[in-house]
Short mmCIF file of C-alpha atoms in Angstrom, two decimals:
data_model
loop_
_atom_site.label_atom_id
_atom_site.label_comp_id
_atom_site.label_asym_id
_atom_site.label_seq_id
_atom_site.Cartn_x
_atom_site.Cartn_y
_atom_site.Cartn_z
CA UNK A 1 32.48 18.27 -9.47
CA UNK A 2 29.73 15.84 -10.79
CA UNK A 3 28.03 14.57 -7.67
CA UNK A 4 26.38 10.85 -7.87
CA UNK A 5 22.52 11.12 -6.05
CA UNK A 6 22.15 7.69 -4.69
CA UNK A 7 18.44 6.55 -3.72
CA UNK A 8 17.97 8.04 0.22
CA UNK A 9 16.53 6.59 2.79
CA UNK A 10 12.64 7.99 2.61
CA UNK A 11 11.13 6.18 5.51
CA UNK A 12 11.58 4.59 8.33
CA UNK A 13 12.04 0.99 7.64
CA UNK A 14 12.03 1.24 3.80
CA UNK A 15 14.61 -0.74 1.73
CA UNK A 16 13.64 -0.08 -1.81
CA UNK A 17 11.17 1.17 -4.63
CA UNK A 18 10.43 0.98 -8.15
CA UNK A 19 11.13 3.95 -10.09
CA UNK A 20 6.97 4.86 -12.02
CA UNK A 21 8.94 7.74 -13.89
CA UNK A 22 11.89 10.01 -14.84
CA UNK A 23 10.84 13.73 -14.85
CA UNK A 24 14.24 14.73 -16.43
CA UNK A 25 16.54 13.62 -19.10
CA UNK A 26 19.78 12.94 -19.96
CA UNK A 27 21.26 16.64 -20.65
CA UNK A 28 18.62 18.49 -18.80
CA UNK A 29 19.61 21.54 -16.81
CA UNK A 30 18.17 21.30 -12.98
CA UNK A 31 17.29 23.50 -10.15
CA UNK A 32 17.89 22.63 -6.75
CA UNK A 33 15.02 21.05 -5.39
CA UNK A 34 13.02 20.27 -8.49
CA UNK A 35 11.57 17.04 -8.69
CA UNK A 36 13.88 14.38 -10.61
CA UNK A 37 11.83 11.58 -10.66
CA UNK A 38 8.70 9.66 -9.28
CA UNK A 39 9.20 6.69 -6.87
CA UNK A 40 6.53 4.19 -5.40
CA UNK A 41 7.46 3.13 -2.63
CA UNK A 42 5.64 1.72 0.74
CA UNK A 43 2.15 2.07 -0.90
CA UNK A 44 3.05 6.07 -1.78
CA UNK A 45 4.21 7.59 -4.75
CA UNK A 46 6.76 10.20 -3.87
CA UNK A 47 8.90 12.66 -6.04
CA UNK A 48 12.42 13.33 -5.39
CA UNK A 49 13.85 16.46 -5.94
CA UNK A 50 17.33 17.35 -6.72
CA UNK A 51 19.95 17.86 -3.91
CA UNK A 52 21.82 20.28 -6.34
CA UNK A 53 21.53 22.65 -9.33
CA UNK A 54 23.53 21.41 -12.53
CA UNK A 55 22.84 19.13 -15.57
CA UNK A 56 21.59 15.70 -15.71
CA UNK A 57 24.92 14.23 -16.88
CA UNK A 58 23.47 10.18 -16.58
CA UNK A 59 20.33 8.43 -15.71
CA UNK A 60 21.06 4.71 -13.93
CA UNK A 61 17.87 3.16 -14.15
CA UNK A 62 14.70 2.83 -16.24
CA UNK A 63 10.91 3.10 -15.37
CA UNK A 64 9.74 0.06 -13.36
CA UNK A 65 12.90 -0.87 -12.59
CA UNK A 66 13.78 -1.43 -8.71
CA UNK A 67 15.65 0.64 -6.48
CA UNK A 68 17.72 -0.31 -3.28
CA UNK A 69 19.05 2.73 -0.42
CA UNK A 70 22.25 3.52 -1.88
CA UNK A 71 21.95 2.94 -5.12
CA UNK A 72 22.84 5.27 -7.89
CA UNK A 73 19.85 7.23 -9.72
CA UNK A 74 21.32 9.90 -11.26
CA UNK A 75 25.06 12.03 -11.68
CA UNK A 76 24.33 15.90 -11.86
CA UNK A 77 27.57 18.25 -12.61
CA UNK A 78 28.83 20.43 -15.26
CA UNK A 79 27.64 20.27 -19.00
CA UNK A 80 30.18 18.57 -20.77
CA UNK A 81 31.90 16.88 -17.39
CA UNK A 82 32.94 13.81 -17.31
CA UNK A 83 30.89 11.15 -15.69
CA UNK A 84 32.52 9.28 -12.41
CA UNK A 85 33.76 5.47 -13.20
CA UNK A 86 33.52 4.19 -10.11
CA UNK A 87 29.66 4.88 -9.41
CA UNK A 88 29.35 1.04 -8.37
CA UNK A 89 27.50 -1.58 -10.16
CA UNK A 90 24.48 0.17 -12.68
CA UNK A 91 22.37 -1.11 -15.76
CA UNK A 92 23.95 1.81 -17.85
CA UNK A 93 22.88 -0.43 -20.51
CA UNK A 94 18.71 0.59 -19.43
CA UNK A 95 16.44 2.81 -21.73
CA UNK A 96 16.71 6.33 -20.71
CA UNK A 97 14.25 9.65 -21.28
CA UNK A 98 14.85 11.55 -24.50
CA UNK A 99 13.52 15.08 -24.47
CA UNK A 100 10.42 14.36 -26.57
CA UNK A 101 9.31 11.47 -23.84
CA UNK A 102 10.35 8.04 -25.97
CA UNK A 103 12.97 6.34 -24.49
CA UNK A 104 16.47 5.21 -26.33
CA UNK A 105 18.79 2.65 -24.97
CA UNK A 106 22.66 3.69 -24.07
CA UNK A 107 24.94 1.20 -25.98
CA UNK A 108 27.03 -0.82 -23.71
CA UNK A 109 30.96 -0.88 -23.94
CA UNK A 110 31.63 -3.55 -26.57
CA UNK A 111 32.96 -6.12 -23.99
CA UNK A 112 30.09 -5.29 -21.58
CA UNK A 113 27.67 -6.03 -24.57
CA UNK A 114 29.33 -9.51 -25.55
CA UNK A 115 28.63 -10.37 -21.21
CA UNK A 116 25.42 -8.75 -20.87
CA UNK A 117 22.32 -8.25 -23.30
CA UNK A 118 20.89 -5.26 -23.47
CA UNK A 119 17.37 -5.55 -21.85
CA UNK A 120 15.98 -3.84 -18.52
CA UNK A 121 15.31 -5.62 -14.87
CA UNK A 122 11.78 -6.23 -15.59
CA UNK A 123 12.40 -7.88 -19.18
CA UNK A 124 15.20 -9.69 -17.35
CA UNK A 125 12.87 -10.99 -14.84
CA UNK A 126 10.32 -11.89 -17.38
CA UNK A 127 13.00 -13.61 -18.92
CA UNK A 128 13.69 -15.93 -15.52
CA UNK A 129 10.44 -16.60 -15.02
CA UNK A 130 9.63 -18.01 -18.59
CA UNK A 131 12.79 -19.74 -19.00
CA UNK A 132 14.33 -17.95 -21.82
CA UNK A 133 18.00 -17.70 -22.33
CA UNK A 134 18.77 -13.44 -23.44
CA UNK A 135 22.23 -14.49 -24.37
CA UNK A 136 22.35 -14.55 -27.93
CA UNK A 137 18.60 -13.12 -28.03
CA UNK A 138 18.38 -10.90 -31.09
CA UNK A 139 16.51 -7.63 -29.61
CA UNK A 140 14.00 -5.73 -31.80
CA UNK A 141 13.67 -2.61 -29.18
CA UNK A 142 16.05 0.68 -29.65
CA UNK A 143 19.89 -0.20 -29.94
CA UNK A 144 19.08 -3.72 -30.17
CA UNK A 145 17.70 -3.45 -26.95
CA UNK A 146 15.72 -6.58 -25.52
CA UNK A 147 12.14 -5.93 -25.30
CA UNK A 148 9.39 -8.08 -23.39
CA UNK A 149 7.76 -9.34 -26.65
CA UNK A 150 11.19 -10.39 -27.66
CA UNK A 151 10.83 -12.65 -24.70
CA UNK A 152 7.67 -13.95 -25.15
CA UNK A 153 7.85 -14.73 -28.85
CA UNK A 154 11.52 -16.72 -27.89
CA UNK A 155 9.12 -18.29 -24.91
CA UNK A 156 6.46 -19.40 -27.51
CA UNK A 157 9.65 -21.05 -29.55
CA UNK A 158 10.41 -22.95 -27.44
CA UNK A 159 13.14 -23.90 -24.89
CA UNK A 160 16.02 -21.45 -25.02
CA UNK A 161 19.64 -21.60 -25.91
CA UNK A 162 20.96 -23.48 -22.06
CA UNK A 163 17.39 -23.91 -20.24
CA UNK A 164 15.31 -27.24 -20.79
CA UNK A 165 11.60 -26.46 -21.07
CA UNK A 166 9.18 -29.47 -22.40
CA UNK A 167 7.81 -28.46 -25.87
CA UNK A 168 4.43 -26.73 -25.65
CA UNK A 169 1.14 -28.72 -26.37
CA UNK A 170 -0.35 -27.68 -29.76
CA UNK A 171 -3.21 -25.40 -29.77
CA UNK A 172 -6.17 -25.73 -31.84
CA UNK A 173 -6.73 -22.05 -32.16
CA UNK A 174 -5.13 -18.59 -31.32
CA UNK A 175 -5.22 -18.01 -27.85
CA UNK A 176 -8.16 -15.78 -26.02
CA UNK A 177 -7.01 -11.81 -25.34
CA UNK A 178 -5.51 -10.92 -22.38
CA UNK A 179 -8.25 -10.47 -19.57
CA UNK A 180 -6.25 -8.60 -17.09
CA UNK A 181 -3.59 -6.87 -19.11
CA UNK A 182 -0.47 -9.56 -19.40
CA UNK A 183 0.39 -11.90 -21.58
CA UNK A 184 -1.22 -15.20 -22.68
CA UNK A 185 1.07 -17.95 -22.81
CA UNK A 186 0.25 -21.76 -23.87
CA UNK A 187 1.16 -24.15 -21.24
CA UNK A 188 0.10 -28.32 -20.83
CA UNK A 189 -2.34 -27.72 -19.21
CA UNK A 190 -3.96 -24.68 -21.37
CA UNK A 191 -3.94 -20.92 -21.68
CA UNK A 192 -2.23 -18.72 -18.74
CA UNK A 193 -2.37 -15.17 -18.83
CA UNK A 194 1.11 -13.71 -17.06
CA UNK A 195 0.23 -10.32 -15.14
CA UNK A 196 3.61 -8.63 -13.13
CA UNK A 197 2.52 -8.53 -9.67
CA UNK A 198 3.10 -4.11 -9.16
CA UNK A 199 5.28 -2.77 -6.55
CA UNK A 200 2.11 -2.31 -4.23
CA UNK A 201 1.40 -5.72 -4.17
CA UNK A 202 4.45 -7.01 -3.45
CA UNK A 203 4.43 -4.41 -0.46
CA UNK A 204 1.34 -5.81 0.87
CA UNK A 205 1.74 -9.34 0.37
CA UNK A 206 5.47 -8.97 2.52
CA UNK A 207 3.21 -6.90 4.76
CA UNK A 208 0.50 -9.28 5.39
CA UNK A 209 3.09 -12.42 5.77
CA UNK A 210 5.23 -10.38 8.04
CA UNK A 211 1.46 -9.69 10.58
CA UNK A 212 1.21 -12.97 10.29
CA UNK A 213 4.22 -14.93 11.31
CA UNK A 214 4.91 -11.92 13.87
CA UNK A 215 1.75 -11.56 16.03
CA UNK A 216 -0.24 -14.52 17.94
CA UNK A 217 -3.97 -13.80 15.68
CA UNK A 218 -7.05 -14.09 17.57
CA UNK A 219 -10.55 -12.31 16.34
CA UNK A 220 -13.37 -11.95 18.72
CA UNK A 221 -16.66 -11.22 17.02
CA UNK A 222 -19.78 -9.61 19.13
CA UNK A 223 -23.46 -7.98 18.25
CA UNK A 224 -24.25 -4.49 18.19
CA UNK A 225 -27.70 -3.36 17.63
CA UNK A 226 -27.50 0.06 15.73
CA UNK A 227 -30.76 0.64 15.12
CA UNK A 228 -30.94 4.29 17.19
CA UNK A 229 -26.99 5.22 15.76
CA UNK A 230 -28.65 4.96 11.80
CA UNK A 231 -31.57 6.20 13.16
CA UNK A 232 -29.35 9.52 14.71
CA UNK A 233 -27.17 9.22 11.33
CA UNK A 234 -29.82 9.39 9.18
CA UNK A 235 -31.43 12.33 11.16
CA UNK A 236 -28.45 14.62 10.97
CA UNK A 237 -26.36 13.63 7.51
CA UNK A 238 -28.51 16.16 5.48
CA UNK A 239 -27.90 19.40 7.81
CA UNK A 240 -24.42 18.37 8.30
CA UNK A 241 -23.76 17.99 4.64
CA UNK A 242 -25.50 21.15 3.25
CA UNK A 243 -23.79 23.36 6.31
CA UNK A 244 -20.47 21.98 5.78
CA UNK A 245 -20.33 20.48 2.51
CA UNK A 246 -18.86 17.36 3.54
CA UNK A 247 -19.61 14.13 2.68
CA UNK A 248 -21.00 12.25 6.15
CA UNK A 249 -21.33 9.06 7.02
CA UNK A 250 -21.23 6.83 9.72
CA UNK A 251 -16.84 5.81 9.82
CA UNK A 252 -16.62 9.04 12.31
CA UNK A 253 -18.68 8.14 14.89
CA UNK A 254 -17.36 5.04 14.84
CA UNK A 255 -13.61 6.31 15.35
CA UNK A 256 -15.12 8.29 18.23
CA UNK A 257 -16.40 5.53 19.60
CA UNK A 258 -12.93 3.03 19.30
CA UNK A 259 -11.17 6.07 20.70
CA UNK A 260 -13.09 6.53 23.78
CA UNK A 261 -12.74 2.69 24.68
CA UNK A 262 -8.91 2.60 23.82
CA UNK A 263 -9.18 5.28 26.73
CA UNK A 264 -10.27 2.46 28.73
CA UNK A 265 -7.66 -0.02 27.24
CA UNK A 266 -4.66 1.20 26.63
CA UNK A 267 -2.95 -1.93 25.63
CA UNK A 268 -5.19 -2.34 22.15
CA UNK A 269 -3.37 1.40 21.95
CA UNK A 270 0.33 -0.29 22.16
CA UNK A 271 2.89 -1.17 20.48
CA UNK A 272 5.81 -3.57 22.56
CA UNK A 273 9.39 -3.22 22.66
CA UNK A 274 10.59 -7.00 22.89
CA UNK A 275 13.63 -6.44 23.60
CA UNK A 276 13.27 -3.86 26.39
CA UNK A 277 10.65 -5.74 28.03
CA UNK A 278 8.12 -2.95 27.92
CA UNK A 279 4.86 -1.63 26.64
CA UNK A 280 4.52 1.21 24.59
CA UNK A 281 1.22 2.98 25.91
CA UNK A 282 0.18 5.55 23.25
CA UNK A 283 -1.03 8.39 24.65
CA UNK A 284 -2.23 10.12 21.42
CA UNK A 285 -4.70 8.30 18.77
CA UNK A 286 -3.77 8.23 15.38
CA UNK A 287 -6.68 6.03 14.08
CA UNK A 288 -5.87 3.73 10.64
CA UNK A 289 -8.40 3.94 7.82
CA UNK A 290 -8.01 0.71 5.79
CA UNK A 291 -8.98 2.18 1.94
CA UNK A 292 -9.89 -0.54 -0.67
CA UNK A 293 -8.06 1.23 -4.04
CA UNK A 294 -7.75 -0.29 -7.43
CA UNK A 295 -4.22 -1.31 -6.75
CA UNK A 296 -4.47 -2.83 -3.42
CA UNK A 297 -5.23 -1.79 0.26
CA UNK A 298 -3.42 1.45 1.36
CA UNK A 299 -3.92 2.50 4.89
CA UNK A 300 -3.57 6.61 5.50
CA UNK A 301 -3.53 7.69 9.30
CA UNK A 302 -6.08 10.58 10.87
CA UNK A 303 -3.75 12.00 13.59
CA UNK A 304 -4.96 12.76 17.10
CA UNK A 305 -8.37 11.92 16.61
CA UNK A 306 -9.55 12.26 19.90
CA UNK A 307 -9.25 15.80 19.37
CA UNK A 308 -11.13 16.47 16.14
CA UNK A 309 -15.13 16.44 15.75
CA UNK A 310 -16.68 14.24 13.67
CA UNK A 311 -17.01 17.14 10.98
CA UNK A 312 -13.81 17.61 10.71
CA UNK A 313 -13.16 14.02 10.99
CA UNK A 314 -15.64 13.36 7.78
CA UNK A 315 -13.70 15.84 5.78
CA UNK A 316 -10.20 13.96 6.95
CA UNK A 317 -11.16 10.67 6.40
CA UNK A 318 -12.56 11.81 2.95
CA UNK A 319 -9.16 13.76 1.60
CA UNK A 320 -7.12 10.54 2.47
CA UNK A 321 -9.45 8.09 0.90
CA UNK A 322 -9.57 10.51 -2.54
CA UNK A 323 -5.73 10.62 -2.38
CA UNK A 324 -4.97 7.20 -1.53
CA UNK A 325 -6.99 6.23 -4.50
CA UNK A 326 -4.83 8.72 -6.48
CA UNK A 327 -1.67 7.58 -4.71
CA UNK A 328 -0.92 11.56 -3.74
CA UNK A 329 -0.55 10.63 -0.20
CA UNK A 330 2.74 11.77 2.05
CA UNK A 331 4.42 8.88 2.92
CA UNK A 332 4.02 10.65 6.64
CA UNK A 333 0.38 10.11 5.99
CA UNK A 334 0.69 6.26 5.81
CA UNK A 335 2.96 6.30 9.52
CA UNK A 336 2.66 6.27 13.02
CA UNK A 337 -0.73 4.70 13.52
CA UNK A 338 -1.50 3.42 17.04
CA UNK A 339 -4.92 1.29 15.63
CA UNK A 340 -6.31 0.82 12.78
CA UNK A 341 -10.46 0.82 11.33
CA UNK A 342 -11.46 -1.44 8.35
CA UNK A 343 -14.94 -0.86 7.14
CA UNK A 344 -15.52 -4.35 5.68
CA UNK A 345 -19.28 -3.70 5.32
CA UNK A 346 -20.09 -2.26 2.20
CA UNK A 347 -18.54 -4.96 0.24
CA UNK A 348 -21.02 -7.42 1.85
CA UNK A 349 -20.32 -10.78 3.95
CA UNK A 350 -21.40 -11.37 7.44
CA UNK A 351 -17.65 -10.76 9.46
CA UNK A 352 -14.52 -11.12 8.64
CA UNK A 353 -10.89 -11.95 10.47
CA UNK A 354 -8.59 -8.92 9.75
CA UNK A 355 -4.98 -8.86 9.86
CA UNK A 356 -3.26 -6.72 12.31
CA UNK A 357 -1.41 -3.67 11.00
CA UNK A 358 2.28 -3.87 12.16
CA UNK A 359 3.54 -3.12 14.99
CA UNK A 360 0.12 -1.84 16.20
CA UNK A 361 -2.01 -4.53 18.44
CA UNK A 362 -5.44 -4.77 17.13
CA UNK A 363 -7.08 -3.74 14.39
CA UNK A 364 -11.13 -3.17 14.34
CA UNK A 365 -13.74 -4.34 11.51
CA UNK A 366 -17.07 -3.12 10.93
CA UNK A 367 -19.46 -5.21 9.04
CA UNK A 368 -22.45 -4.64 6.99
CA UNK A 369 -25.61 -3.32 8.35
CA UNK A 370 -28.43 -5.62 7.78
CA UNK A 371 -32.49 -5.68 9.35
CA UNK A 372 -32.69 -8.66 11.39
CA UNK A 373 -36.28 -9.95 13.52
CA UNK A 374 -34.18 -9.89 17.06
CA UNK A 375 -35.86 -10.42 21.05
CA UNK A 376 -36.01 -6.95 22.71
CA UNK A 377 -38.21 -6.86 25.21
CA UNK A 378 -39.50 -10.34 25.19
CA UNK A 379 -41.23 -9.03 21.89
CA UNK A 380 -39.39 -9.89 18.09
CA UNK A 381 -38.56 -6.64 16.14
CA UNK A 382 -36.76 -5.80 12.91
CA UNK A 383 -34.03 -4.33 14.20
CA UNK A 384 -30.37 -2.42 12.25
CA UNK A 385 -27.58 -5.03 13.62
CA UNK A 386 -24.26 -5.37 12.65
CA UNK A 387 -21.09 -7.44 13.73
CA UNK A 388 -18.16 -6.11 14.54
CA UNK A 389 -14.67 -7.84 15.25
CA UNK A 390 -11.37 -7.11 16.74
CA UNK A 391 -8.26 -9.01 15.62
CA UNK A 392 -5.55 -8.98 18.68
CA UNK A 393 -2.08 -9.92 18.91
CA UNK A 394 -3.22 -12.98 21.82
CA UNK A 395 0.79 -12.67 23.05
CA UNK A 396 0.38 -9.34 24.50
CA UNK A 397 -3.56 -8.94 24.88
CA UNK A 398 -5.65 -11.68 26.76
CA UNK A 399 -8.91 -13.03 25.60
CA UNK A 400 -10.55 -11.87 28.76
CA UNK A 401 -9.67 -7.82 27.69
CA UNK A 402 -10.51 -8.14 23.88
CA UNK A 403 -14.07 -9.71 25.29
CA UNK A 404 -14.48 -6.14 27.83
CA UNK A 405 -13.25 -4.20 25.19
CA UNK A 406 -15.70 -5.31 22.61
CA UNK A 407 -18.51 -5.58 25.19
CA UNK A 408 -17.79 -1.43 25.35
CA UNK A 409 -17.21 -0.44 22.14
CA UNK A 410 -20.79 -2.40 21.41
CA UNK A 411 -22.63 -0.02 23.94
CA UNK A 412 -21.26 2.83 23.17
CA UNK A 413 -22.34 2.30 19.37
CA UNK A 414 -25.65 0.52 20.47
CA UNK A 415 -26.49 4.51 22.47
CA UNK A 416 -25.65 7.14 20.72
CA UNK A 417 -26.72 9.46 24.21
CA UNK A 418 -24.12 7.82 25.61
CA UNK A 419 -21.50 7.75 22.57
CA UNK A 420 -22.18 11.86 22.52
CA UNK A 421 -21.62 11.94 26.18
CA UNK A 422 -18.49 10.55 26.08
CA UNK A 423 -17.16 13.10 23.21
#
């Protein structure tokens, strides 16, 4: 019996995800288990594999296009079985996989074609956004199938078939190249260039505006002089990285240092149950590593930190970085995190006002390490200093604590004796 594989549930709190790419095509024989397709979805691209052995009797969706829990992907049965009819609502119309890797669209039903052009989600939604009518749209793709240049040419036109758009100003010359890899478009007021925000984006941007309208922000900034930590660093990073061939720097002693204060204050370690009325102390520390990639910020956890050294922690914090870059992580990699480390200071800037990582409490930034003439002694010296800042949700964590637990972490860094000690 042909069995209909509907898009699972892959994480905890994870709605939908674009499919990046179809492994298998129409007519394919399958394993059990072997990877169908590639989905990207919560900042990770993951495969799914089959749930059964059979033939790819129908593909539902197209590359880029998004995917909700419960929707269709793919019906796997006999060869030669008859497809289900009442899979639910599906754009059998989309570009599918041929066996050479070009894509060729399904024809529609006659009636379905006179109701619905034959274009994908993404040309549809280019489609909305620049105001053209596809009904009626004469498609140059495969099977007459809409492409986005039909779009933009019928854009250029002018307005479409039902949808008022003011005529476009004339343009003394052809329009600049593409800067950023969209489309340049001519509006009143001159040249855009149209990029598709990618699924990651739109992950982070919902991200960032949940933080926001969820948790009460506050940053508190404070002074560390790290003169003798670089100086310690500095010291030890070549006879670390020739014995253990790891790249070193100075992100692990800094998560040993936030773990041993979150010892001290468990709340920056918490997440809160509102409606039970209760804290959530953490009593492990799975430390968040903020990594600046070419497609956005991705933030991979090192579990239980408090029980690795800093070797292995260099080696950790390495492996995710590489992989978030390559978007290989786990999606397990990117959960449970009880706080969470950005390193703002190589990109420059003097400090800067993180957003909290939901549902965590606080979220730590480290600045750039600059020589400043400071008082020690009574006596001005060039001295390594460095600002660091902790963002807070103020509902759950006073001022008062965020002050004492910044006023520690800024010792702790400022000796390394007394960071090792506390190891």
């Amino acid at each position: 019996m042909a069995y209909v594989f509907t898009f699972p549930d892959v994480g905890e709190g994870i709605h939908e995800g674009q499919v990046v790419e179809w492994l298998v095509a129409e007519g394919d024989a399958v394993d059990e288990d072997q990877p169908l397709l590639k989905v990207e979805t919560d900042k990770a691209v993951v495969e799914l594999p089959s749930p059964k052995a059979g033939t790819v009797l129908k593909l539902y969706v197209a590359a880029d296009a998004t995917i909700h829990v419960g929707e269709p992907l793919v019906t796997i049965g006999e060869a030669g079985e008859r497809v289900p009819d009442d899979v639910g609502p599906t754009d059998s119309d989309l570009p599918v996989p041929e066996p050479d890797g070009s894509t060729a669209a399904v024809a529609p039903p006659v009636e379905a074609a006179a109701r619905r052009p034959l274009a994908t989600p993404r040309t549809r939604a280019r489609a909305r956004k620049l105001g053209v009518n596809l009904q009626g749209l004469q498609g140059t793709g495969a099977g007459g199938r809409i492409t986005d240049e039909d779009v933009e040419r019928a854009a250029r036109r002018g307005p479409s078939l039902e949808i008022a758009a003011e005529p476009a100003r004339p343009r003394a010359s052809a329009p600049a190249p593409p800067v950023g890899g969209g489309t340049v478009m001519g509006t009143e007021d001159g040249e855009v260039e149209r990029i598709p925000l990618s699924h990651l984006r739109k992950v982070i941007a919902g991200a960032m505006r949940t933080s926001k309208q969820t948790s009460a922000h506050v940053t508190h900034v404070d002074e560390a002089d790290v003169t003798d930590l670089v100086a310690h660093y500095k010291k030890s990073k070549p006879t670390i990285e020739e014995r253990y061939g790891v790249k070193f720097s100075l992100l692990p002693m800094f998560i040993k240092a936030l773990v041993a204060v979150l010892r001290q204050y468990p709340t920056f370690n918490a997440t809160v149950d509102e409606e039970a009325g209760e804290f959530l102390l953490k009593r492990y520390y799975n430390i968040g590593i903020a990594v600046d990639t070419p497609e956005g910020l991705i933030v991979p956890v090192v579990r239980n930190a408090d029980q690795k050294d800093m070797i292995t922690l260099a080696r950790e914090v390495g492996d995710l970085a590489e992989r978030a870059r390559s978007r290989r992580l786990d999606l397990s990699e990117l959960r449970g995190g009880t706080c969470t480390i950005t390193n703002i200071g190589p990109l420059g800037g003097v400090f800067a006002t993180p957003i909290i990582n939901q549902p965590e409490l606080a979220i730590l930034g480290l600045h750039a390490i600059k020589e400043r003439p400071v008082v020690v002694d009574g006596e001005i010296a060039i001295r390594d200093m460095m600002y660091l800042s902790v963002s807070f949700d103020h509902r759950w964590v006073d001022g008062a604590e965020a002050a004492r637990f910044m006023t520690d972490l800024v010792r702790l860094v400022s000796a390394p004796g007394l960071l090792m000690a506390r190891l």
